[in-house]
Each structure stands twice: as C-alpha cells, then as structure tokens.
Coordinates of C-alpha atoms in Angstrom, one line a residue:
Chain A
M939 CA 20.6 66.8 179.8
S940 CA 21.8 69.6 177.5
K941 CA 22.7 72.8 179.1
K942 CA 21.1 76.2 177.7
P943 CA 23.5 78.1 175.7
Y944 CA 25.2 81.2 177.2
E945 CA 23.3 84.4 176.5
P946 CA 25.7 87.2 176.9
P947 CA 24.4 90.5 178.2
V948 CA 24.0 93.3 175.6
Q949 CA 26.6 96.0 176.2
S950 CA 25.6 99.7 176.2
G951 CA 27.2 102.3 173.9
A952 CA 28.7 103.9 176.9
G953 CA 30.2 100.5 178.1
Q954 CA 31.8 99.9 174.8
F955 CA 33.3 103.4 174.9
F956 CA 34.5 103.0 178.4
D957 CA 36.1 99.6 177.4
S958 CA 37.8 101.2 174.5
L959 CA 39.2 103.8 176.8
V960 CA 40.5 101.0 179.0
V961 CA 42.5 99.6 176.2
L962 CA 43.9 102.9 175.3
V963 CA 44.9 103.6 179.0
L964 CA 46.5 99.9 179.1
V965 CA 48.5 100.8 175.9
Y966 CA 49.9 104.2 177.0
A967 CA 50.6 103.2 180.6
S968 CA 52.4 100.0 180.1
L969 CA 54.2 100.9 176.8
M970 CA 54.3 104.7 176.2
A971 CA 55.0 105.8 179.7
P972 CA 58.2 103.9 180.3
L973 CA 59.5 105.3 177.1
L974 CA 58.6 108.8 178.0
F975 CA 60.1 108.5 181.7
K976 CA 63.2 106.7 180.6
E977 CA 66.4 108.2 182.0
A978 CA 68.0 110.2 179.5
P979 CA 72.0 109.2 179.1
Q980 CA 74.0 111.3 181.3
A981 CA 76.7 113.6 179.8
P982 CA 80.3 113.0 181.0
A983 CA 81.0 115.2 184.1
D984 CA 84.5 116.6 183.2
A985 CA 84.0 116.9 179.5
A986 CA 86.4 119.9 179.4
D987 CA 89.3 118.1 181.1
K988 CA 89.0 115.2 178.7
P989 CA 91.9 114.8 176.4
A990 CA 91.0 115.7 172.7
V991 CA 89.6 112.4 170.9
T992 CA 91.1 111.3 167.6
W993 CA 89.9 108.8 165.0
E994 CA 92.9 106.7 166.1
S995 CA 91.9 106.7 169.8
L996 CA 88.4 105.5 168.6
N997 CA 90.1 102.7 166.7
Q998 CA 89.0 103.9 163.3
T999 CA 91.1 103.1 160.3
P1000 CA 91.7 105.7 157.6
A1001 CA 89.1 103.9 155.3
M1002 CA 86.4 104.1 158.1
V1003 CA 87.3 107.7 158.7
E1004 CA 86.8 108.4 155.0
Q1005 CA 83.1 106.8 155.2
W1006 CA 82.5 108.8 158.4
E1007 CA 83.3 112.0 156.7
K1008 CA 81.2 111.1 153.7
L1009 CA 78.2 110.4 155.8
G1010 CA 78.7 114.0 157.2
V1011 CA 79.4 112.8 160.8
D1012 CA 82.3 114.6 162.5
I1013 CA 84.5 113.1 165.2
K1014 CA 82.4 114.7 167.9
A1015 CA 79.2 113.3 166.7
A1016 CA 80.9 110.0 166.0
E1017 CA 82.4 109.7 169.5
P1018 CA 79.3 108.6 171.3
M1019 CA 78.2 106.5 168.6
I1020 CA 81.5 104.5 168.9
T1021 CA 82.0 104.6 172.6
N1022 CA 78.3 103.6 173.9
R1023 CA 78.3 100.0 174.2
F1024 CA 75.6 97.6 175.4
D1025 CA 76.2 95.9 178.8
Y1026 CA 75.7 92.3 178.4
S1027 CA 76.3 91.3 181.9
I1028 CA 73.6 89.0 183.3
E1029 CA 72.1 89.4 186.5
P1030 CA 70.7 86.3 187.7
V1031 CA 67.7 87.8 189.7
S1032 CA 66.4 90.0 186.7
L1033 CA 66.9 87.1 184.5
A1034 CA 64.8 84.8 186.8
I1035 CA 62.2 87.5 187.0
T1036 CA 61.8 87.7 183.3
V1037 CA 61.7 83.9 182.8
L1038 CA 59.0 83.6 185.4
V1039 CA 57.0 86.4 183.9
I1040 CA 56.9 84.8 180.4
V1041 CA 56.5 81.3 181.5
G1042 CA 53.8 82.5 184.0
Y1043 CA 52.0 84.5 181.6
F1044 CA 51.7 81.5 179.2
F1045 CA 50.8 79.2 181.8
F1046 CA 48.0 81.4 183.0
V1047 CA 46.8 82.1 179.3
L1048 CA 46.7 78.5 178.4
R1049 CA 45.1 77.1 181.6
T1050 CA 42.4 79.8 181.3
S1051 CA 42.0 79.1 177.6
E1052 CA 41.6 75.3 178.2
R1053 CA 38.6 76.0 180.7
E1054 CA 36.9 78.4 178.2
Y1055 CA 37.6 75.9 175.1
R1056 CA 35.7 73.3 176.9
E1057 CA 32.6 75.6 177.3
V1058 CA 33.1 76.6 173.5
I1059 CA 33.1 72.9 172.5
R1060 CA 30.3 71.8 174.9
E1061 CA 28.0 74.5 173.5
R1062 CA 29.0 73.9 169.9
F1063 CA 29.0 70.3 169.7
G1064 CA 26.9 69.4 172.8
P1065 CA 27.9 67.5 175.9
A1066 CA 30.7 65.1 175.6
K1067 CA 30.2 61.3 176.2
G1068 CA 30.1 60.9 180.0
D1069 CA 29.2 64.3 180.8
Chain B
M332 CA 25.3 100.0 159.5
T333 CA 25.3 99.7 163.3
A334 CA 27.3 97.3 165.5
A335 CA 24.0 95.8 166.6
S336 CA 22.7 95.1 163.2
I337 CA 26.0 93.5 162.1
S338 CA 26.1 91.3 165.1
A339 CA 22.7 90.1 164.3
S340 CA 23.1 89.6 160.4
A341 CA 24.1 86.6 158.7
P342 CA 28.0 85.9 158.1
Q343 CA 27.7 86.8 154.3
K344 CA 26.3 90.3 155.0
N345 CA 29.2 91.0 157.3
A346 CA 31.7 89.1 155.2
L347 CA 34.8 90.5 153.2
L348 CA 35.1 90.3 149.5
K349 CA 37.2 87.5 147.9
V350 CA 39.2 89.3 145.4
L351 CA 42.9 88.4 146.0
G352 CA 45.3 86.0 144.3
P353 CA 48.9 84.7 145.1
I354 CA 50.6 88.0 143.8
H355 CA 48.5 90.0 146.3
V356 CA 49.5 87.6 149.1
W357 CA 53.0 87.9 148.3
A358 CA 52.7 91.7 148.1
L359 CA 51.0 91.9 151.4
G360 CA 53.7 89.8 153.0
V361 CA 56.8 91.3 151.4
G362 CA 55.2 94.8 151.2
I363 CA 55.0 94.7 155.0
V364 CA 58.4 93.3 155.6
L365 CA 60.6 94.8 153.1
V366 CA 61.0 97.9 154.9
G367 CA 63.0 95.8 157.2
E368 CA 65.9 95.8 154.9
Y369 CA 65.5 99.5 154.5
M370 CA 65.7 100.2 158.3
G371 CA 66.0 98.5 161.5
W372 CA 67.7 95.2 160.7
N373 CA 71.0 97.3 161.4
F374 CA 70.3 97.6 165.0
S375 CA 71.3 94.1 165.0
V376 CA 74.8 95.3 163.7
G377 CA 74.8 97.6 166.9
K378 CA 74.0 94.6 169.2
G379 CA 76.4 92.2 167.7
G380 CA 78.6 93.5 164.9
A381 CA 78.4 93.0 161.2
Y382 CA 79.2 89.2 161.1
G383 CA 77.0 89.0 164.2
S384 CA 74.0 90.5 162.3
L385 CA 74.7 88.2 159.3
I386 CA 74.7 85.0 161.4
A387 CA 71.3 86.5 163.3
C388 CA 69.8 87.0 159.7
W389 CA 70.4 83.5 158.6
I390 CA 69.3 81.9 162.1
I391 CA 66.3 84.0 162.1
G392 CA 65.5 83.2 158.5
L393 CA 65.3 79.5 159.8
L394 CA 62.7 80.8 162.7
Y395 CA 60.5 82.4 159.8
T396 CA 60.9 79.4 157.6
C397 CA 59.4 77.3 160.4
V398 CA 56.8 80.3 160.8
A399 CA 55.8 80.1 157.2
M400 CA 55.7 76.2 156.9
I401 CA 53.4 76.1 160.1
D402 CA 51.3 79.0 159.3
S403 CA 50.7 78.0 155.6
E404 CA 49.2 74.6 157.0
V405 CA 47.0 76.2 159.7
T406 CA 46.0 79.3 157.6
S407 CA 45.1 77.3 154.3
T408 CA 42.9 75.3 156.5
V409 CA 41.4 77.9 158.6
A410 CA 40.9 80.3 155.9
A411 CA 39.0 83.2 157.5
A412 CA 39.7 86.9 158.4
G413 CA 42.0 87.4 161.4
G414 CA 44.6 84.8 160.5
Q415 CA 46.2 83.5 163.6
Y416 CA 43.6 85.0 165.8
T417 CA 41.0 82.8 164.2
Q418 CA 43.2 79.8 164.4
A419 CA 43.7 80.4 168.1
K420 CA 40.1 80.4 168.6
H421 CA 39.3 77.0 167.0
I422 CA 42.4 75.4 168.5
I423 CA 43.5 76.8 171.7
G424 CA 40.6 78.9 173.4
P425 CA 39.1 82.5 173.7
L426 CA 41.9 83.8 176.0
M427 CA 44.7 82.7 173.8
A428 CA 42.7 84.1 170.8
F429 CA 42.3 87.4 172.4
N430 CA 46.0 87.6 173.1
V431 CA 46.9 86.5 169.5
G432 CA 44.7 89.1 168.2
L433 CA 46.3 91.8 170.3
Y434 CA 49.8 90.5 169.2
L435 CA 48.8 91.0 165.6
V436 CA 47.5 94.5 166.3
M437 CA 50.4 95.7 168.4
A438 CA 53.0 94.2 166.1
Y439 CA 51.5 95.8 163.0
T440 CA 50.6 99.1 164.8
M441 CA 54.0 99.4 166.2
L442 CA 55.5 98.5 162.8
E443 CA 53.3 101.1 161.1
A444 CA 54.5 103.6 163.7
A445 CA 58.3 102.7 162.8
D446 CA 57.5 103.2 159.2
A447 CA 56.0 106.7 159.7
L448 CA 58.9 107.7 161.8
V449 CA 61.5 106.7 159.2
V450 CA 59.5 108.6 156.3
G451 CA 59.6 111.7 158.6
D452 CA 63.3 111.1 159.5
L453 CA 64.4 110.6 155.9
I454 CA 62.6 113.7 154.5
K455 CA 64.2 115.7 157.6
T456 CA 67.7 114.1 156.8
V457 CA 67.3 115.0 152.9
A458 CA 66.1 118.4 153.8
G459 CA 69.0 118.8 155.8
Q460 CA 71.4 118.0 153.2
Y461 CA 70.0 121.0 151.2
G462 CA 70.3 123.2 154.3
A463 CA 66.3 123.3 155.1
E464 CA 65.2 122.5 158.5
V465 CA 61.8 120.5 158.8
D466 CA 59.8 119.0 161.6
T467 CA 59.2 115.3 161.1
K468 CA 55.7 115.2 162.8
P469 CA 53.8 116.6 159.7
F470 CA 55.1 113.9 157.6
V471 CA 54.3 111.3 160.2
V472 CA 50.7 112.3 160.2
L473 CA 50.3 112.9 156.6
T474 CA 51.7 109.3 155.9
I475 CA 49.3 107.5 158.2
A476 CA 46.4 109.6 157.3
I477 CA 46.8 109.0 153.4
L478 CA 47.4 105.3 154.0
A479 CA 44.4 104.9 156.6
W480 CA 42.2 106.7 153.9
L481 CA 43.3 104.2 151.1
N482 CA 42.6 101.3 153.4
Y483 CA 39.0 102.8 154.3
R484 CA 38.3 102.9 150.5
G485 CA 39.0 99.3 149.8
V486 CA 41.4 96.4 150.1
F487 CA 41.8 95.5 146.5
M488 CA 43.0 98.9 145.6
T489 CA 45.1 99.0 148.7
L490 CA 47.0 95.7 147.8
T491 CA 47.3 96.5 144.1
V492 CA 49.2 99.9 145.1
N493 CA 51.2 97.7 147.6
F494 CA 52.5 95.4 144.7
V495 CA 53.6 98.3 142.5
I496 CA 55.6 100.1 145.4
T497 CA 56.8 96.9 146.8
A498 CA 58.2 95.7 143.4
F499 CA 60.0 99.2 143.1
A500 CA 61.5 98.9 146.6
F501 CA 62.9 95.4 145.8
V502 CA 64.3 96.3 142.5
A503 CA 66.0 99.4 144.2
I504 CA 68.0 96.9 146.5
L505 CA 69.0 95.0 143.3
V506 CA 70.0 98.0 141.4
L507 CA 72.1 99.2 144.5
F508 CA 73.7 95.8 145.0
F509 CA 74.5 95.3 141.2
S510 CA 76.0 99.1 141.1
A511 CA 78.0 98.7 144.3
A512 CA 79.4 95.4 143.4
G513 CA 80.6 96.4 140.3
F514 CA 78.3 94.7 137.6
G515 CA 77.9 96.0 134.4
G516 CA 81.1 97.7 134.2
A517 CA 80.8 100.0 137.2
E518 CA 83.8 100.5 139.4
P519 CA 83.1 98.5 142.7
I520 CA 83.1 100.5 145.7
L521 CA 82.5 97.9 148.4
R522 CA 85.2 97.7 151.0
H523 CA 84.5 94.7 153.0
S524 CA 88.2 94.1 154.1
E525 CA 88.5 97.6 155.6
M526 CA 85.0 97.8 157.2
L527 CA 84.5 94.4 158.7
T528 CA 85.8 93.9 162.3
E529 CA 85.8 90.9 164.6
L530 CA 82.8 90.1 166.8
P531 CA 82.8 93.4 169.1
Y532 CA 80.9 91.5 172.0
G533 CA 82.0 87.9 171.0
W534 CA 79.5 85.3 170.7
I535 CA 77.0 86.7 173.4
G536 CA 76.6 89.5 170.9
V537 CA 75.7 87.1 168.1
L538 CA 72.9 85.9 170.4
A539 CA 71.9 89.4 171.2
A540 CA 71.6 90.3 167.6
L541 CA 68.9 87.6 167.2
Q542 CA 66.4 90.2 168.5
F543 CA 66.8 92.9 165.5
G544 CA 67.3 90.0 163.3
M545 CA 63.9 89.3 163.5
W546 CA 63.2 92.6 161.5
Y547 CA 64.5 91.3 158.4
Y548 CA 61.3 89.2 158.1
L549 CA 58.9 90.4 160.8
G550 CA 55.3 90.5 159.5
I551 CA 55.7 87.8 156.7
E552 CA 52.9 85.9 158.5
G553 CA 50.6 88.8 157.6
T554 CA 49.7 86.9 154.4
C555 CA 47.3 84.9 156.6
Q556 CA 45.3 88.1 157.5
A557 CA 43.8 88.2 154.1
A558 CA 42.8 84.6 154.1
E559 CA 38.9 85.5 154.2
E560 CA 39.7 87.7 151.1
V561 CA 41.8 85.3 149.0
R562 CA 40.0 83.4 146.1
S563 CA 41.9 80.0 146.6
P564 CA 43.5 79.8 149.9
G565 CA 45.0 76.4 149.5
R566 CA 47.1 77.5 146.7
S567 CA 47.5 81.1 147.1
I568 CA 48.8 81.3 150.8
P569 CA 51.6 78.7 150.7
L570 CA 52.8 80.1 147.3
G571 CA 52.5 83.8 148.4
T572 CA 54.2 83.2 151.7
M573 CA 57.1 80.8 150.6
G574 CA 57.6 83.2 147.6
G575 CA 57.7 86.0 150.0
M576 CA 60.4 84.2 152.2
I577 CA 62.5 83.7 149.3
T578 CA 62.4 87.1 148.3
L579 CA 63.2 88.3 151.8
L580 CA 66.2 86.1 152.3
I581 CA 67.7 87.3 148.9
A582 CA 67.0 90.9 149.8
A583 CA 68.4 90.6 153.4
T584 CA 71.6 89.1 152.3
L585 CA 72.2 91.5 149.7
T586 CA 71.4 94.4 152.0
W587 CA 73.8 93.1 154.7
Y588 CA 76.5 92.6 151.9
V589 CA 76.2 96.2 150.5
C590 CA 75.8 98.1 153.9
A591 CA 78.6 96.0 155.7
G592 CA 80.9 96.9 152.9
L593 CA 80.3 100.6 152.9
M594 CA 80.0 101.7 156.7
P595 CA 81.7 101.3 159.8
W596 CA 79.7 99.0 162.0
E597 CA 79.3 101.6 164.8
Y598 CA 77.5 103.9 162.3
L599 CA 75.6 101.0 160.6
G600 CA 74.4 100.0 164.0
Q601 CA 72.7 103.2 164.8
A602 CA 71.5 104.5 161.5
V603 CA 67.8 105.2 161.0
T604 CA 68.1 104.7 157.0
P605 CA 71.0 102.6 156.2
L606 CA 70.3 101.7 152.6
Y607 CA 69.6 105.3 151.9
D608 CA 73.1 106.1 153.5
A609 CA 74.5 103.3 151.4
G610 CA 73.2 105.1 148.4
R611 CA 74.8 108.4 149.3
L612 CA 78.2 106.7 149.9
T613 CA 78.1 105.4 146.4
G614 CA 78.5 109.0 145.2
N615 CA 76.0 108.7 142.6
L616 CA 73.1 110.9 142.8
Q617 CA 70.8 108.9 140.5
L618 CA 71.3 105.9 143.1
E619 CA 70.7 108.1 145.9
V620 CA 67.4 109.2 144.4
V621 CA 66.4 105.5 143.9
L622 CA 67.2 104.8 147.3
F623 CA 65.3 107.8 148.6
I624 CA 62.3 106.6 146.7
G625 CA 62.9 102.9 147.8
T626 CA 62.9 103.9 151.3
I627 CA 59.9 106.0 151.1
F628 CA 58.1 103.3 148.9
A629 CA 59.2 100.4 151.4
A630 CA 57.9 102.3 154.5
V631 CA 54.9 103.3 152.9
A632 CA 54.1 99.8 151.5
S633 CA 54.7 98.4 154.9
A634 CA 52.5 100.8 156.7
N635 CA 49.8 100.2 154.2
G636 CA 50.0 96.5 154.9
C637 CA 50.2 97.0 158.5
I638 CA 47.0 99.2 158.5
N639 CA 45.3 96.6 156.6
D640 CA 46.5 93.6 158.9
A641 CA 46.1 95.4 162.3
S642 CA 42.6 96.6 161.4
R643 CA 41.4 93.2 160.2
A644 CA 42.6 91.6 163.5
W645 CA 40.8 94.2 165.4
F646 CA 37.7 93.9 163.3
S647 CA 37.6 90.1 163.8
M648 CA 38.0 90.5 167.6
S649 CA 35.4 93.1 167.7
R650 CA 33.0 91.0 165.7
D651 CA 33.4 88.3 168.1
R652 CA 32.9 90.9 171.0
Y653 CA 36.4 90.4 172.4
M654 CA 36.7 94.0 171.8
P655 CA 33.6 96.4 171.9
Q656 CA 31.3 95.3 169.0
W657 CA 31.2 98.7 167.6
F658 CA 34.6 98.2 165.9
G659 CA 33.0 95.1 164.1
A660 CA 31.1 97.2 161.6
V661 CA 32.1 96.9 157.8
H662 CA 31.7 100.0 155.6
P663 CA 28.3 99.8 153.9
R664 CA 29.7 101.0 150.5
Y665 CA 33.4 100.0 150.5
R666 CA 32.9 96.7 152.8
T667 CA 36.2 97.6 154.8
P668 CA 36.5 97.5 158.4
Y669 CA 36.6 101.4 158.8
R670 CA 36.0 102.0 162.3
S671 CA 38.9 99.5 163.2
I672 CA 41.1 101.4 160.7
L673 CA 40.3 104.7 162.3
F674 CA 40.8 103.7 165.9
L675 CA 44.3 102.5 165.5
V676 CA 45.5 105.7 163.8
P677 CA 46.2 107.9 166.8
I678 CA 48.0 104.9 168.6
A679 CA 50.4 104.6 165.6
V680 CA 50.7 108.4 165.4
S681 CA 51.6 108.8 169.0
F682 CA 54.2 106.1 168.9
A683 CA 56.0 107.6 166.0
F684 CA 56.0 110.9 167.6
T685 CA 58.3 109.3 170.3
G686 CA 61.0 109.2 167.7
L687 CA 62.5 106.2 169.5
L688 CA 62.8 103.9 166.6
D689 CA 64.6 100.8 168.3
Q690 CA 62.0 100.9 171.3
V691 CA 59.1 101.0 168.9
I692 CA 60.6 98.4 166.8
T693 CA 61.2 96.4 169.9
F694 CA 57.6 96.4 170.9
S695 CA 56.6 95.0 167.4
I696 CA 59.3 92.6 167.7
L697 CA 58.2 91.2 171.0
S698 CA 54.4 90.9 169.9
G699 CA 55.5 89.2 166.8
L700 CA 57.8 87.0 169.0
L701 CA 54.9 86.0 171.3
G702 CA 52.9 85.0 168.4
Y703 CA 55.5 82.8 167.1
T704 CA 55.7 81.1 170.5
F705 CA 52.1 80.6 170.2
M706 CA 52.5 79.0 166.7
S707 CA 54.8 76.3 168.0
F708 CA 52.3 74.9 170.3
N709 CA 49.4 75.7 168.2
I710 CA 50.5 73.2 165.4
V711 CA 51.0 70.5 167.9
R712 CA 47.7 70.9 169.4
F713 CA 46.0 71.4 165.7
R714 CA 47.6 67.9 164.8
R715 CA 46.4 66.1 167.8
L716 CA 42.9 67.6 167.9
W717 CA 42.4 67.0 164.2
P718 CA 44.9 64.1 163.0
L719 CA 45.8 64.2 159.3
G720 CA 42.9 62.8 157.3
S721 CA 40.2 63.9 159.7
I722 CA 39.7 67.3 158.1
N723 CA 40.3 68.7 154.7
R724 CA 43.8 70.6 154.8
G725 CA 44.7 73.0 152.0
Y726 CA 48.4 72.2 152.6
V727 CA 50.3 69.8 154.8
H728 CA 53.9 71.0 156.2
P729 CA 56.6 68.3 156.0
F730 CA 58.9 67.0 158.7
H731 CA 56.3 67.8 161.6
P732 CA 57.3 68.1 164.7
I733 CA 60.9 69.3 163.7
P734 CA 59.6 72.9 162.6
C735 CA 57.6 73.5 165.6
I736 CA 60.3 72.2 168.1
L737 CA 63.0 74.5 166.3
L738 CA 60.5 77.5 166.4
G739 CA 60.1 76.9 170.2
L740 CA 63.7 77.0 170.7
L741 CA 64.7 79.7 168.5
C742 CA 61.8 81.7 170.2
A743 CA 63.3 81.2 173.6
A744 CA 66.8 82.1 172.1
T745 CA 65.1 85.5 171.1
Y746 CA 63.6 86.3 174.4
F747 CA 67.0 85.9 176.0
A748 CA 68.5 88.2 173.2
T749 CA 65.9 90.9 174.0
Y750 CA 66.7 90.4 177.7
L751 CA 70.3 91.5 176.6
G752 CA 70.1 95.3 176.2
Y753 CA 66.3 95.7 176.0
G754 CA 65.1 93.8 179.1
A755 CA 62.9 96.7 180.4
S756 CA 61.1 96.8 177.1
L757 CA 60.6 93.0 177.6
L758 CA 59.1 93.4 181.1
S759 CA 56.8 96.3 180.0
I760 CA 55.2 94.4 177.2
M761 CA 54.8 91.4 179.2
A762 CA 53.1 93.7 181.7
F763 CA 50.8 94.9 178.9
Y764 CA 49.8 91.6 177.9
I765 CA 49.1 90.2 181.6
L766 CA 46.9 93.2 182.7
I767 CA 45.0 93.1 179.5
S768 CA 44.4 89.3 179.8
V769 CA 43.1 89.7 183.4
W770 CA 40.8 92.5 182.1
F771 CA 39.5 90.2 179.5
V772 CA 38.9 87.3 181.7
T773 CA 37.3 89.4 184.5
R774 CA 35.5 91.9 182.2
R775 CA 35.1 91.2 178.5
Y776 CA 34.5 87.5 178.3
Q777 CA 31.0 87.9 179.5
Y778 CA 30.1 89.4 176.4
V779 CA 31.4 86.7 174.2
R780 CA 28.9 83.9 172.8
R781 CA 30.6 80.6 173.6
G782 CA 29.3 78.4 170.8
D783 CA 30.0 81.1 168.3
Q784 CA 33.8 81.0 168.9
F785 CA 33.8 77.7 166.8
T786 CA 32.7 78.2 163.2
M787 CA 34.6 75.9 161.0
P788 CA 32.8 72.9 159.6
W789 CA 35.0 70.4 161.4
P790 CA 34.2 67.3 163.6
R791 CA 34.5 67.5 167.3
P792 CA 38.1 67.9 168.4
K793 CA 39.7 64.6 169.6
G794 CA 39.8 64.5 173.3
Y795 CA 37.0 67.0 174.0

C-alpha cells in the first residue's frame, strides 16, 4: 500500500521572520561573541625595567633590518611581531574533546540524513520491494 | 513576485538564465580565490615559517586537486544551482544538504568579509603613507554595497566584470615576479639567501601551516555554484575548474617566491597586504601602484564572486524551504536571488568590522574544510548508489577511490593544523553547526516537502 506524500504546513510570514532571526542569533552568538569577548594579550608588567631591545637580540640580520625599515616598522613595533609565538603544545584532553565534537557531529548528521533520505526516496520512487 | 507564488510555480519560472561559458566558470573560481595570493596565505608563514608555508601550499594544492577532480564529476552530473548543496540533497540526505548549504554560505560570506576588510585596511595604509588618517569602515560598507548592487542587477554582468578584474590581478602578480626576479634587464632584488630561515617551529609548524595553506585555493569549488547558469556543464565545469587550479598553483608559487625573498618571515607572517608590501619593497612606484590596484581588484573580484555564490546557496536552500521560503524569490526583472543577496550583506559587514582578519579567514577556511570532508564520502556514495554506466555523467574522474581517500586524510590533517593555534575557533564553528543542525531537525524540517528533494531524472538509488 503506498503512503500519502507528506504535506508540510504553510509557514506564516511571522514564522519565517522568526526563523531568520534565529539564524542570525546563532551566527552572532556562536561566531561573533567569542571574537568580541576574546581576551586581549597582556602587556608585559615591568616594561620599564626591561633592557633595551636591539635588532641583534631579536635575531635579525642587517638585510632583514633593512627590509623592516623600508616597510616603515621600527624596532618597537617589530618586537611583538617577532617575539609573539604560537604555542603548539598538545593538551590531550582538549584534543580529545575536539576530535569527539567533529566525529560526533558528522555521525549525527550522517545518521539523521540517512533516515530522512529513506523518506525522500520512498516518496519520490514509491515503496521499495519488501516494504 | 512573492515567495508563495514562487514555491507554487513551475521550475522554469523560478529558474536562472543559462548564459555562462568556461571562461566565466574560470573567472568565478579564480576570481574568488586569487585574493588568497594577495592576503591571508601569509598567515601560514606565521604558523610554520617561509619553507613551512611553501610545503603547505603544495600539500594543500594536492587537497584541492582532489576536490576539483571529485567536484567536476559530481557537478557536471548534478548541474543545478546550489552546487554541493544540491549534490548532498540527492546523494546523502536533507540534513547533510542543509549543512553543506550553510558551509557554502558561511565560507563565502566570511571570505567576502575578509575581502572588504582588506580593501579598507589597504586604503588606510596608503592614506597613512601620505600622512592622512582614514577610517576603514566606510570603505568596507561601500565595497560590499556596490558589489551587492551589481549582483542584484544580474549574474552575466557580474561575472563579466569579474573576468576583467581577475585577469588584471593575475597579470599584476606576473609583472611583480618578472620585475623582482630581474627578467627583462631589471636588477634582481630578491634576497632569499638573506631572508629565509630554518623552520621556526620544526615540522609541527609545517603541519600547523596547512590551515592557512588552504587560503591559496579556498573557493575554487565555487565554480559549481553557477552550474544551473552554465550552457554546457559537462564541458565548461571541468575545463573552468581545472584551468582555475593550474592558474592558482602558478600564482601561489610565484607569490611565495617573491614575498619570501623580500620580507623577514615574522613580518610576512602577520602582514595584511603582503603583495602590496612586496610592491613597496621593490622601490618602484609604478609597481607599487600596480600592486595596489591588483590587491583592490583581487579583493573586489573575490567579494563579488562570494556574494554570487553565497546568495545562490541561500536561495537554493530557501527554494527548498530549508530556510524561510521568502528568500527563495527571483527578481521579476533581473532574475537574480535578490532577497538572499540583501540578507547576507549585514553579516559580511559586521564580521569585516571586527578587523580580525585571521579569525574571519579561519571561519571561512573551516566551513570550506567541512565541505571538503563531505566531498570525500559524497563521491563514494555517489559511485555506490549510481555505479558508472547507470546514469549519464558529464565527466568521470580517474583513479577513484585514491582522490577521496587522500582528500579525507588531508582534511583530518588540516583539522589538526587548525587545532594548533586556533582550537577555540574550531570549537566555536563546530558549536554553530551542531546547534543549527539540531534546529533544522527539530524545527525546519517539518516545512520540507520530502519527495521534492530529489529532482534529477535518475533511476532509484541502488540499495534503496
């Protein structure tokens, strides 16, 4: 026996407006908010006591210094650019969480899609043999 | 034309015009991506040093070759607006399609934001060189507003403009390379032996550099977005996409070669407009002007293509009611998805206003990366559900399944690369896709007509 095609409800204009707002809220809450509330890098505490920085102490060769100067970047501006480095230490817990989140996400999406896909095929082509 | 009337109308009435050839497909792909040579790629230098960036450029070139091969086969067969979104609908299922549609929208909208941000920043830099102080925000708004208006008016004009400005931006890279390398009698000014250093972070830095290595090519798969508007998809899409990949591989290598020979890696790794800076370092004012125009053109061409692609993905999703169907309207005169174009404008503007180029780029990269991960299992399923010979394919990519296995492995490596240094951004974008997927399942899917999700004239998929 063939099932009747699914007839979706008609969404009102207000409902569509509300759904558009939900998308915007999700975009801004999950992507924009972490950027805006990200901690600014701390300035060094005892900047006054620090010995004067030289290009040599920053491991810059004369050729490099020449290019920095041509680019209009003085040693004060160059120092944080040279000394701020990425920390590539791997924390097992955070790495495990990240892997779980990515794998779990694809698992959820693929599993739910499979269920939905069967509905689509059944409606488009009719019930499969044995249904 | 109202959304209700559109949803009830025949497909032809709500269809887009078929006006594009291979050159437009090339311009759409390269136009979006070429800006990646003008900015953003250099953050890979910051993560892994100059050599690390070059290695990342080639490894990720391999990733994109796999993407281009796989995508050309599926897109030339599923020649409909929405590109990968429409593919996912026919091959995997509605929730995957919803996510793929969003990957496209977010990848292109964030790229558009990055483009506008660069235009504003470059104008501010140049104004600063001449002692003037300007705010970047009006330039950001102006860039996006003008391009949105162009897209509103019509795709043919938009992509013809893209072809011209993309060609100029590409030629500007060639001019810089020939001039800096000393061809044609000019004095060579590149100083690789004095600028290049050891790998600053060792091999883990090379791995970390894969994240921004994607920026050399991100968006080339955008060639598929115009599939419904292409006259001969089986010929134009593989030709335009592969031609685009070759163009980008050449441009990426030349860009690296020139910049790595002119700037200390610590500067290059954080510069907003590295090619313009390279132009300045040549000491040649004409070259500086060419690179200024090239950077502006590349950013504008990219943002232009991004508006085109993001709005078409959003339009396709709305036409299927995955998103509110009000956005699924086509302009009665210009036949463009005008409501989708306008809806995405404020999102692009607000992210450009943050000024955080590396973060905005990371969101674009991650959305793209999720899409490539999808492609790796999409092609396996496509071949399984419709084996070769069972349907008419515009193009069949060779060596299956090697490209999809390689693609899956390279995607996994790039997730790890992003975890190194940008782990919080990775988790925040995953949170977005998880929350919005739950919202789709619990709220939006009720509005979707099940049988209408499969529109290709194909036989029943094997196993269903």
